[in-house]
XYZ file of C-alpha atoms in Angstrom:
428
model
C -19.046 -23.698 -66.836
C -17.136 -22.572 -63.944
C -15.527 -24.771 -61.332
C -17.068 -24.530 -57.788
C -15.157 -22.170 -55.384
C -12.551 -24.644 -53.501
C -13.715 -23.063 -50.124
C -17.467 -23.859 -51.129
C -17.276 -26.981 -48.431
C -15.597 -25.015 -45.463
C -17.553 -24.153 -42.292
C -17.451 -20.158 -42.232
C -14.874 -18.351 -39.969
C -15.811 -17.554 -36.302
C -14.193 -14.807 -33.893
C -13.317 -16.348 -30.386
C -14.285 -14.131 -27.618
C -12.921 -14.748 -24.222
C -15.619 -15.308 -21.359
C -14.976 -15.273 -17.981
C -16.161 -18.801 -16.358
C -18.132 -17.090 -13.363
C -20.563 -14.044 -13.667
C -22.498 -12.262 -10.419
C -24.948 -14.984 -9.299
C -22.878 -18.045 -10.386
C -21.856 -20.877 -8.403
C -17.895 -21.044 -8.382
C -16.294 -24.142 -9.149
C -12.842 -23.764 -9.707
C -11.707 -27.800 -9.868
C -10.270 -26.891 -13.394
C -7.088 -24.862 -11.979
C -4.312 -27.096 -11.903
C -2.521 -27.018 -8.513
C 0.147 -29.521 -8.703
C 1.557 -30.810 -5.259
C 3.629 -28.893 -3.297
C 7.300 -29.789 -3.514
C 6.564 -31.458 -6.515
C 8.376 -29.050 -9.066
C 12.158 -29.456 -9.571
C 14.735 -26.494 -9.014
C 17.237 -26.189 -11.579
C 20.998 -24.510 -11.027
C 20.473 -21.046 -11.415
C 23.311 -21.052 -14.141
C 21.513 -23.647 -16.396
C 20.384 -22.628 -19.821
C 16.692 -21.258 -19.892
C 15.477 -23.752 -22.635
C 16.569 -26.346 -20.619
C 13.990 -26.013 -18.187
C 10.987 -24.523 -19.819
C 8.275 -26.769 -18.235
C 8.689 -24.529 -15.249
C 6.867 -21.820 -16.955
C 3.687 -24.138 -17.213
C 3.710 -25.755 -13.726
C 3.542 -24.027 -10.349
C 6.278 -23.598 -7.750
C 4.706 -24.531 -4.278
C 6.611 -24.656 -0.840
C 3.701 -24.802 1.691
C 1.410 -28.247 1.620
C -1.950 -29.041 2.901
C -0.258 -30.272 6.498
C 1.300 -26.407 6.673
C 4.821 -27.960 6.061
C 7.638 -26.277 3.631
C 8.870 -29.456 1.545
C 10.492 -29.965 -1.841
C 13.424 -28.466 -3.498
C 12.461 -24.954 -3.038
C 12.163 -24.814 0.695
C 14.319 -21.834 1.229
C 14.808 -23.164 4.666
C 14.398 -19.697 6.352
C 14.834 -19.325 10.054
C 11.485 -18.586 12.459
C 12.685 -15.078 12.829
C 12.761 -14.507 9.045
C 9.362 -15.970 8.633
C 7.536 -14.105 11.899
C 9.047 -10.835 10.142
C 7.631 -11.662 6.642
C 4.443 -12.669 8.528
C 4.468 -9.455 10.385
C 4.772 -7.348 7.458
C 2.093 -9.092 5.758
C -0.207 -8.169 8.542
C 1.047 -4.781 8.674
C 0.375 -4.288 4.689
C -3.180 -5.493 5.461
C -3.831 -2.983 8.728
C -2.422 -0.264 6.706
C -4.695 -1.208 3.825
C -8.168 -1.562 5.922
C -7.044 1.769 7.770
C -6.483 3.655 4.410
C -9.566 1.917 2.562
C -11.928 3.815 5.068
C -10.001 6.914 5.232
C -11.200 6.938 1.581
C -14.827 5.897 2.303
C -14.759 9.036 4.798
C -13.662 11.302 2.179
C -10.003 11.940 3.720
C -8.467 11.068 0.235
C -9.690 10.697 -3.241
C -8.391 7.154 -4.072
C -6.915 3.694 -2.599
C -5.820 0.202 -3.656
C -5.755 -2.764 -1.418
C -3.480 -5.450 -2.118
C -5.653 -7.846 -0.113
C -4.871 -11.532 -0.854
C -1.523 -10.648 -2.807
C 0.454 -9.568 0.305
C 3.040 -12.570 -0.024
C 4.005 -11.081 -3.530
C 5.528 -7.920 -2.468
C 6.699 -9.252 1.104
C 8.191 -12.084 -0.111
C 10.067 -10.469 -3.325
C 11.358 -7.664 -0.920
C 12.541 -10.087 1.627
C 14.497 -12.121 -1.179
C 16.032 -8.908 -2.431
C 18.711 -6.723 -1.216
C 17.695 -3.204 0.405
C 19.456 -1.597 -2.476
C 18.336 -3.586 -4.995
C 16.230 -0.883 -7.218
C 12.415 -1.841 -7.583
C 10.139 -0.462 -10.246
C 6.481 -1.540 -9.010
C 3.241 -1.213 -10.176
C 0.291 0.441 -7.634
C -0.067 -3.020 -5.609
C 3.311 -3.299 -4.162
C 3.316 -1.045 -1.111
C 4.679 -4.166 0.865
C 7.786 -3.400 -0.672
C 7.924 0.033 1.079
C 6.666 -1.120 4.282
C 9.067 -4.062 3.968
C 12.039 -1.632 3.966
C 11.107 0.298 6.798
C 9.366 3.643 5.043
C 7.548 5.252 7.739
C 3.844 4.654 7.742
C 3.410 8.653 8.171
C 5.194 9.410 5.027
C 3.374 6.774 2.905
C -0.212 8.476 4.485
C 1.334 11.832 4.085
C 1.462 11.184 0.202
C -1.997 9.666 0.046
C -3.865 12.519 1.694
C -1.894 14.729 -0.642
C -1.181 17.209 2.504
C 1.666 19.593 3.595
C 3.459 16.512 4.686
C 3.489 15.262 1.187
C 6.831 15.077 -0.307
C 5.719 14.772 -3.955
C 3.506 18.171 -3.221
C 0.530 16.570 -4.093
C 1.826 16.102 -8.035
C 1.250 12.065 -8.223
C -2.348 10.438 -7.483
C -2.727 8.489 -4.135
C -0.696 5.649 -3.452
C 1.837 6.621 -6.320
C 4.592 6.542 -4.204
C 7.931 7.611 -5.192
C 10.845 6.884 -2.615
C 14.504 6.829 -3.598
C 16.073 6.193 -0.155
C 14.038 2.935 -0.279
C 15.186 2.312 -3.896
C 11.269 2.781 -5.154
C 10.908 4.359 -8.421
C 7.840 6.514 -8.720
C 4.758 4.581 -9.442
C 3.216 5.376 -12.682
C -0.653 5.048 -13.555
C 0.515 4.276 -17.374
C 0.519 0.838 -17.383
C 3.720 -1.175 -17.903
C 5.704 2.035 -18.235
C 7.908 0.973 -15.284
C 9.611 -2.679 -17.835
C 11.398 -0.705 -19.899
C 12.522 1.985 -17.181
C 13.749 -1.315 -15.130
C 15.295 -2.429 -17.947
C 17.693 0.659 -18.742
C 18.403 1.032 -14.789
C 19.644 -2.658 -15.083
C 21.738 -2.105 -18.218
C 23.243 1.038 -16.436
C 24.091 -1.037 -13.425
C 25.786 -3.648 -15.483
C 27.556 -1.226 -17.408
C 28.872 0.288 -14.696
C 30.214 -2.859 -12.931
C 27.914 -2.611 -9.840
C 26.411 -5.394 -8.136
C 22.534 -4.148 -7.946
C 19.841 -5.619 -9.815
C 16.494 -4.395 -10.994
C 13.232 -5.725 -10.252
C 9.792 -4.679 -11.475
C 6.309 -5.804 -11.416
C 3.078 -5.223 -13.552
C -0.454 -7.093 -13.535
C -1.332 -9.839 -16.080
C -3.323 -7.742 -18.175
C -0.603 -5.326 -19.013
C 1.603 -7.855 -20.558
C -0.951 -6.967 -23.678
C 1.219 -3.554 -23.371
C 3.969 -2.929 -25.914
C 6.015 -1.616 -23.052
C 6.061 -5.261 -21.824
C 7.665 -6.854 -24.905
C 9.982 -4.096 -25.613
C 11.429 -4.579 -22.438
C 11.632 -8.093 -22.492
C 13.700 -7.800 -25.977
C 16.348 -5.517 -24.555
C 16.653 -7.586 -21.555
C 16.970 -10.722 -23.824
C 19.743 -9.274 -26.030
C 21.752 -7.582 -23.408
C 20.967 -9.873 -20.612
C 20.294 -7.169 -18.133
C 20.181 -8.326 -14.747
C 16.436 -7.789 -13.996
C 13.266 -9.631 -12.755
C 10.288 -9.448 -14.225
C 7.173 -9.949 -12.112
C 3.917 -10.703 -13.842
C 0.953 -10.707 -10.644
C -1.670 -12.611 -12.234
C -4.582 -11.821 -10.115
C -6.822 -12.892 -12.505
C -8.488 -9.540 -13.315
C -7.786 -6.413 -15.045
C -9.955 -3.965 -13.458
C -12.997 -5.583 -15.121
C -11.504 -7.767 -17.546
C -10.948 -11.271 -16.966
C -7.274 -12.757 -17.567
C -8.134 -14.405 -20.855
C -8.316 -10.908 -22.546
C -4.460 -11.192 -22.016
C -3.920 -14.510 -23.332
C -4.523 -16.560 -20.341
C -6.805 -19.056 -22.176
C -3.769 -19.973 -24.648
C -1.042 -20.171 -22.325
C 0.451 -19.458 -18.855
C 2.075 -15.555 -18.468
C 5.455 -17.291 -17.433
C 5.451 -19.077 -20.993
C 5.945 -15.415 -22.336
C 9.670 -16.137 -21.359
C 10.016 -18.995 -23.474
C 9.835 -16.832 -27.061
C 12.331 -14.551 -25.803
C 14.530 -17.044 -24.364
C 14.850 -16.163 -21.003
C 14.214 -18.007 -17.752
C 10.504 -18.426 -16.495
C 9.246 -19.385 -13.836
C 5.243 -20.016 -12.428
C 4.767 -19.606 -8.798
C 1.948 -19.755 -6.169
C 1.608 -16.285 -5.223
C -0.207 -16.819 -2.170
C 2.542 -19.435 -0.725
C 5.206 -16.654 1.006
C 7.853 -19.054 0.961
C 7.358 -20.223 -2.586
C 7.880 -16.257 -3.801
C 10.853 -15.651 -1.440
C 12.135 -19.126 -3.196
C 11.388 -18.041 -6.672
C 12.820 -14.269 -6.255
C 16.011 -15.541 -4.588
C 16.666 -18.282 -7.297
C 16.077 -15.096 -9.965
C 18.289 -12.795 -8.050
C 21.152 -14.946 -8.098
C 20.547 -15.789 -11.533
C 20.870 -12.064 -12.208
C 23.457 -11.109 -10.052
C 25.759 -14.064 -11.656
C 25.426 -12.623 -15.095
C 22.892 -15.268 -16.059
C 20.389 -12.473 -17.622
C 16.628 -12.026 -16.744
C 13.923 -14.022 -15.036
C 10.341 -13.559 -15.548
C 8.136 -14.815 -12.479
C 4.419 -15.376 -13.029
C 2.997 -14.804 -9.339
C -0.728 -17.009 -9.515
C -2.786 -15.206 -7.099
C -6.373 -13.774 -6.612
C -7.555 -10.131 -6.095
C -9.670 -10.624 -3.151
C -11.208 -7.377 -3.538
C -12.207 -4.726 -5.959
C -9.533 -2.895 -8.338
C -9.826 0.038 -6.365
C -12.301 2.269 -3.960
C -13.400 3.228 -7.831
C -14.397 -0.125 -8.331
C -17.134 -2.575 -7.636
C -16.505 -6.136 -8.249
C -19.918 -7.811 -7.774
C -20.671 -6.259 -11.304
C -18.665 -8.710 -13.360
C -17.698 -11.545 -10.904
C -19.353 -14.112 -8.790
C -19.091 -13.088 -4.961
C -18.173 -16.495 -4.128
C -14.950 -16.210 -5.981
C -12.614 -14.729 -3.491
C -13.550 -17.608 -0.792
C -13.613 -20.453 -3.397
C -9.777 -19.547 -4.521
C -8.020 -22.786 -4.049
C -4.684 -21.318 -2.978
C -6.114 -19.871 0.039
C -4.844 -16.662 1.825
C -1.132 -15.940 2.312
C -1.295 -14.567 5.664
C -3.018 -17.594 7.105
C -1.107 -19.849 5.263
C 2.393 -18.596 6.420
C 0.989 -18.061 9.945
C -0.400 -22.026 9.952
C 2.874 -23.238 9.033
C 4.895 -21.202 11.893
C 2.227 -22.653 14.545
C 2.789 -26.263 12.713
C 6.564 -26.287 13.547
C 5.806 -24.410 17.169
C 7.076 -21.140 16.362
C 3.812 -18.902 16.621
C 0.427 -19.428 18.187
C -3.063 -18.119 18.040
C -2.586 -15.598 20.774
C 0.216 -14.021 19.645
C -1.210 -13.636 16.366
C -4.154 -11.898 17.494
C -1.857 -9.791 19.954
C 0.180 -8.801 16.709
C -2.984 -7.824 14.700
C -4.262 -5.637 17.943
C -0.731 -3.935 17.733
C -0.509 -3.551 14.301
C -3.848 -1.637 14.311
C -3.011 0.424 16.794
C 0.479 1.199 15.294
C -1.239 2.328 11.819
C -3.971 4.098 13.795
C -1.393 6.371 15.494
C 0.496 6.790 12.333
C -2.706 7.886 10.710
C -3.396 10.502 13.733
C -0.150 11.802 13.072
C -0.515 12.085 8.973
C -3.630 13.829 9.603
C -1.995 16.755 11.770
C -0.548 17.797 8.268
C -4.203 17.724 6.717
C -6.419 15.665 4.539
C -7.221 16.017 0.701
C -9.294 19.507 0.442
C -8.050 20.686 3.579
C -4.111 20.390 3.997
C -2.716 21.079 0.389
C -1.656 24.347 0.284
C 1.569 24.506 -1.329
C 3.398 28.070 -2.669
C 2.519 28.907 -5.989
C 5.961 29.011 -6.936
C 6.408 24.880 -6.080
C 4.150 24.331 -9.178
C 7.202 22.862 -11.247
C 9.544 21.653 -8.234
C 10.722 18.154 -9.043
C 9.328 18.009 -12.572
C 12.638 19.570 -14.607
C 15.945 19.523 -13.802
C 16.072 22.471 -15.626
C 12.887 24.386 -15.782
C 11.920 25.728 -19.558
C 12.186 29.667 -20.071
C 8.383 29.953 -21.153
C 7.283 27.834 -17.822
C 9.776 30.143 -16.013
C 8.056 33.274 -17.576
C 4.629 31.849 -16.859
C 5.372 30.855 -13.314
C 6.704 34.931 -13.062
C 3.446 36.404 -14.459
C 1.232 33.895 -12.081
C 3.694 35.431 -8.941
C 3.210 38.896 -10.264
C -0.277 38.836 -10.568
C -1.107 37.240 -7.095
C 0.953 39.853 -5.969
C -1.053 42.501 -7.736
C -4.487 40.967 -6.275
C -3.195 40.369 -3.051
C -5.072 36.846 -2.848
C -2.654 34.116 -2.503
C -2.736 31.373 -4.937
C -2.906 27.858 -3.520
C -3.215 24.735 -5.367
C -5.764 22.390 -4.413
């Protein structure tokens, strides 16, 4: 008689499919989110070995406490002027986002992405980096350009794809490219910027330079192969690069569990590669600044790369093409336990007697008027569908260092046809 199958008593295997905790119409309860007290996380020396502080990948670096005080070993002890600059830049990003969002709804541009609730991620980081450190951003780091003084009109020209657009309409709106501000071209293909940042950082080290690279992606993009290739190269060559993972809980309509958030933190990705990993309160501008400063010092002193997970929340839709009410509870943004980054820094400055509500209201009004004036100036160059009339022979400008022969022939054929027909062509 045949023996009984050795696994006959086992339960059938089942597949786990991640499921967000809250769907449209659900009551939101974020009580399970582990938020350690501000100031409770230790700060290792930047020269310490990464394996000696793996615990920092599982907790959360926080500086601002519930009483609006800056506390603990990660407190960067910034001057009031420095904190006011950060507050102003975050408020300016918010004013810029709001006006460009309305411009898209008015049909003046095809697409826009706001960073509402995530302003500290870019502003805090930009304040901690040197102005010539190379940034390889994702598409929600417009705050870096604003912090570095990029003219708002130039950014708006790119959004409108008008005659003033230095990229000549070759990029999707909000995918800026600004060499003069050490801001690498934004790519719509997710996480391609990670290996690019590592390559740039390796080149900087090979030349004996002192500049470092920093790059950003969303938590969903950590599932891309480019993410892991970049970390491998950075580990092997100790590239002076900072990896920023912006965990805003949602990759378009897919919640963070599909990228592995149910199993561990995104900062813990660093541990397997033997590099430094930090997890930071992404709505605390001082904590972001402190973590970025620490990582920058580590990179600049040849201690290698750092991965920082910015734990934050995307307060609005992924873009103007997205409706978040279709996949998440409307109560999530207001229930988020880490609050609003602008409000938190404002309240801290007020608590230490370096700011007040009246000045804040006046600043918001001033910034709104500044953005409005920039918009009027940019729209003199046209808006989407009305302002882009680039010469036909500019089609390949800025695309190739040396245009291939077959494209030169095709371009000449189009020019000849244009001249023969007597009708000028324009790309729209």
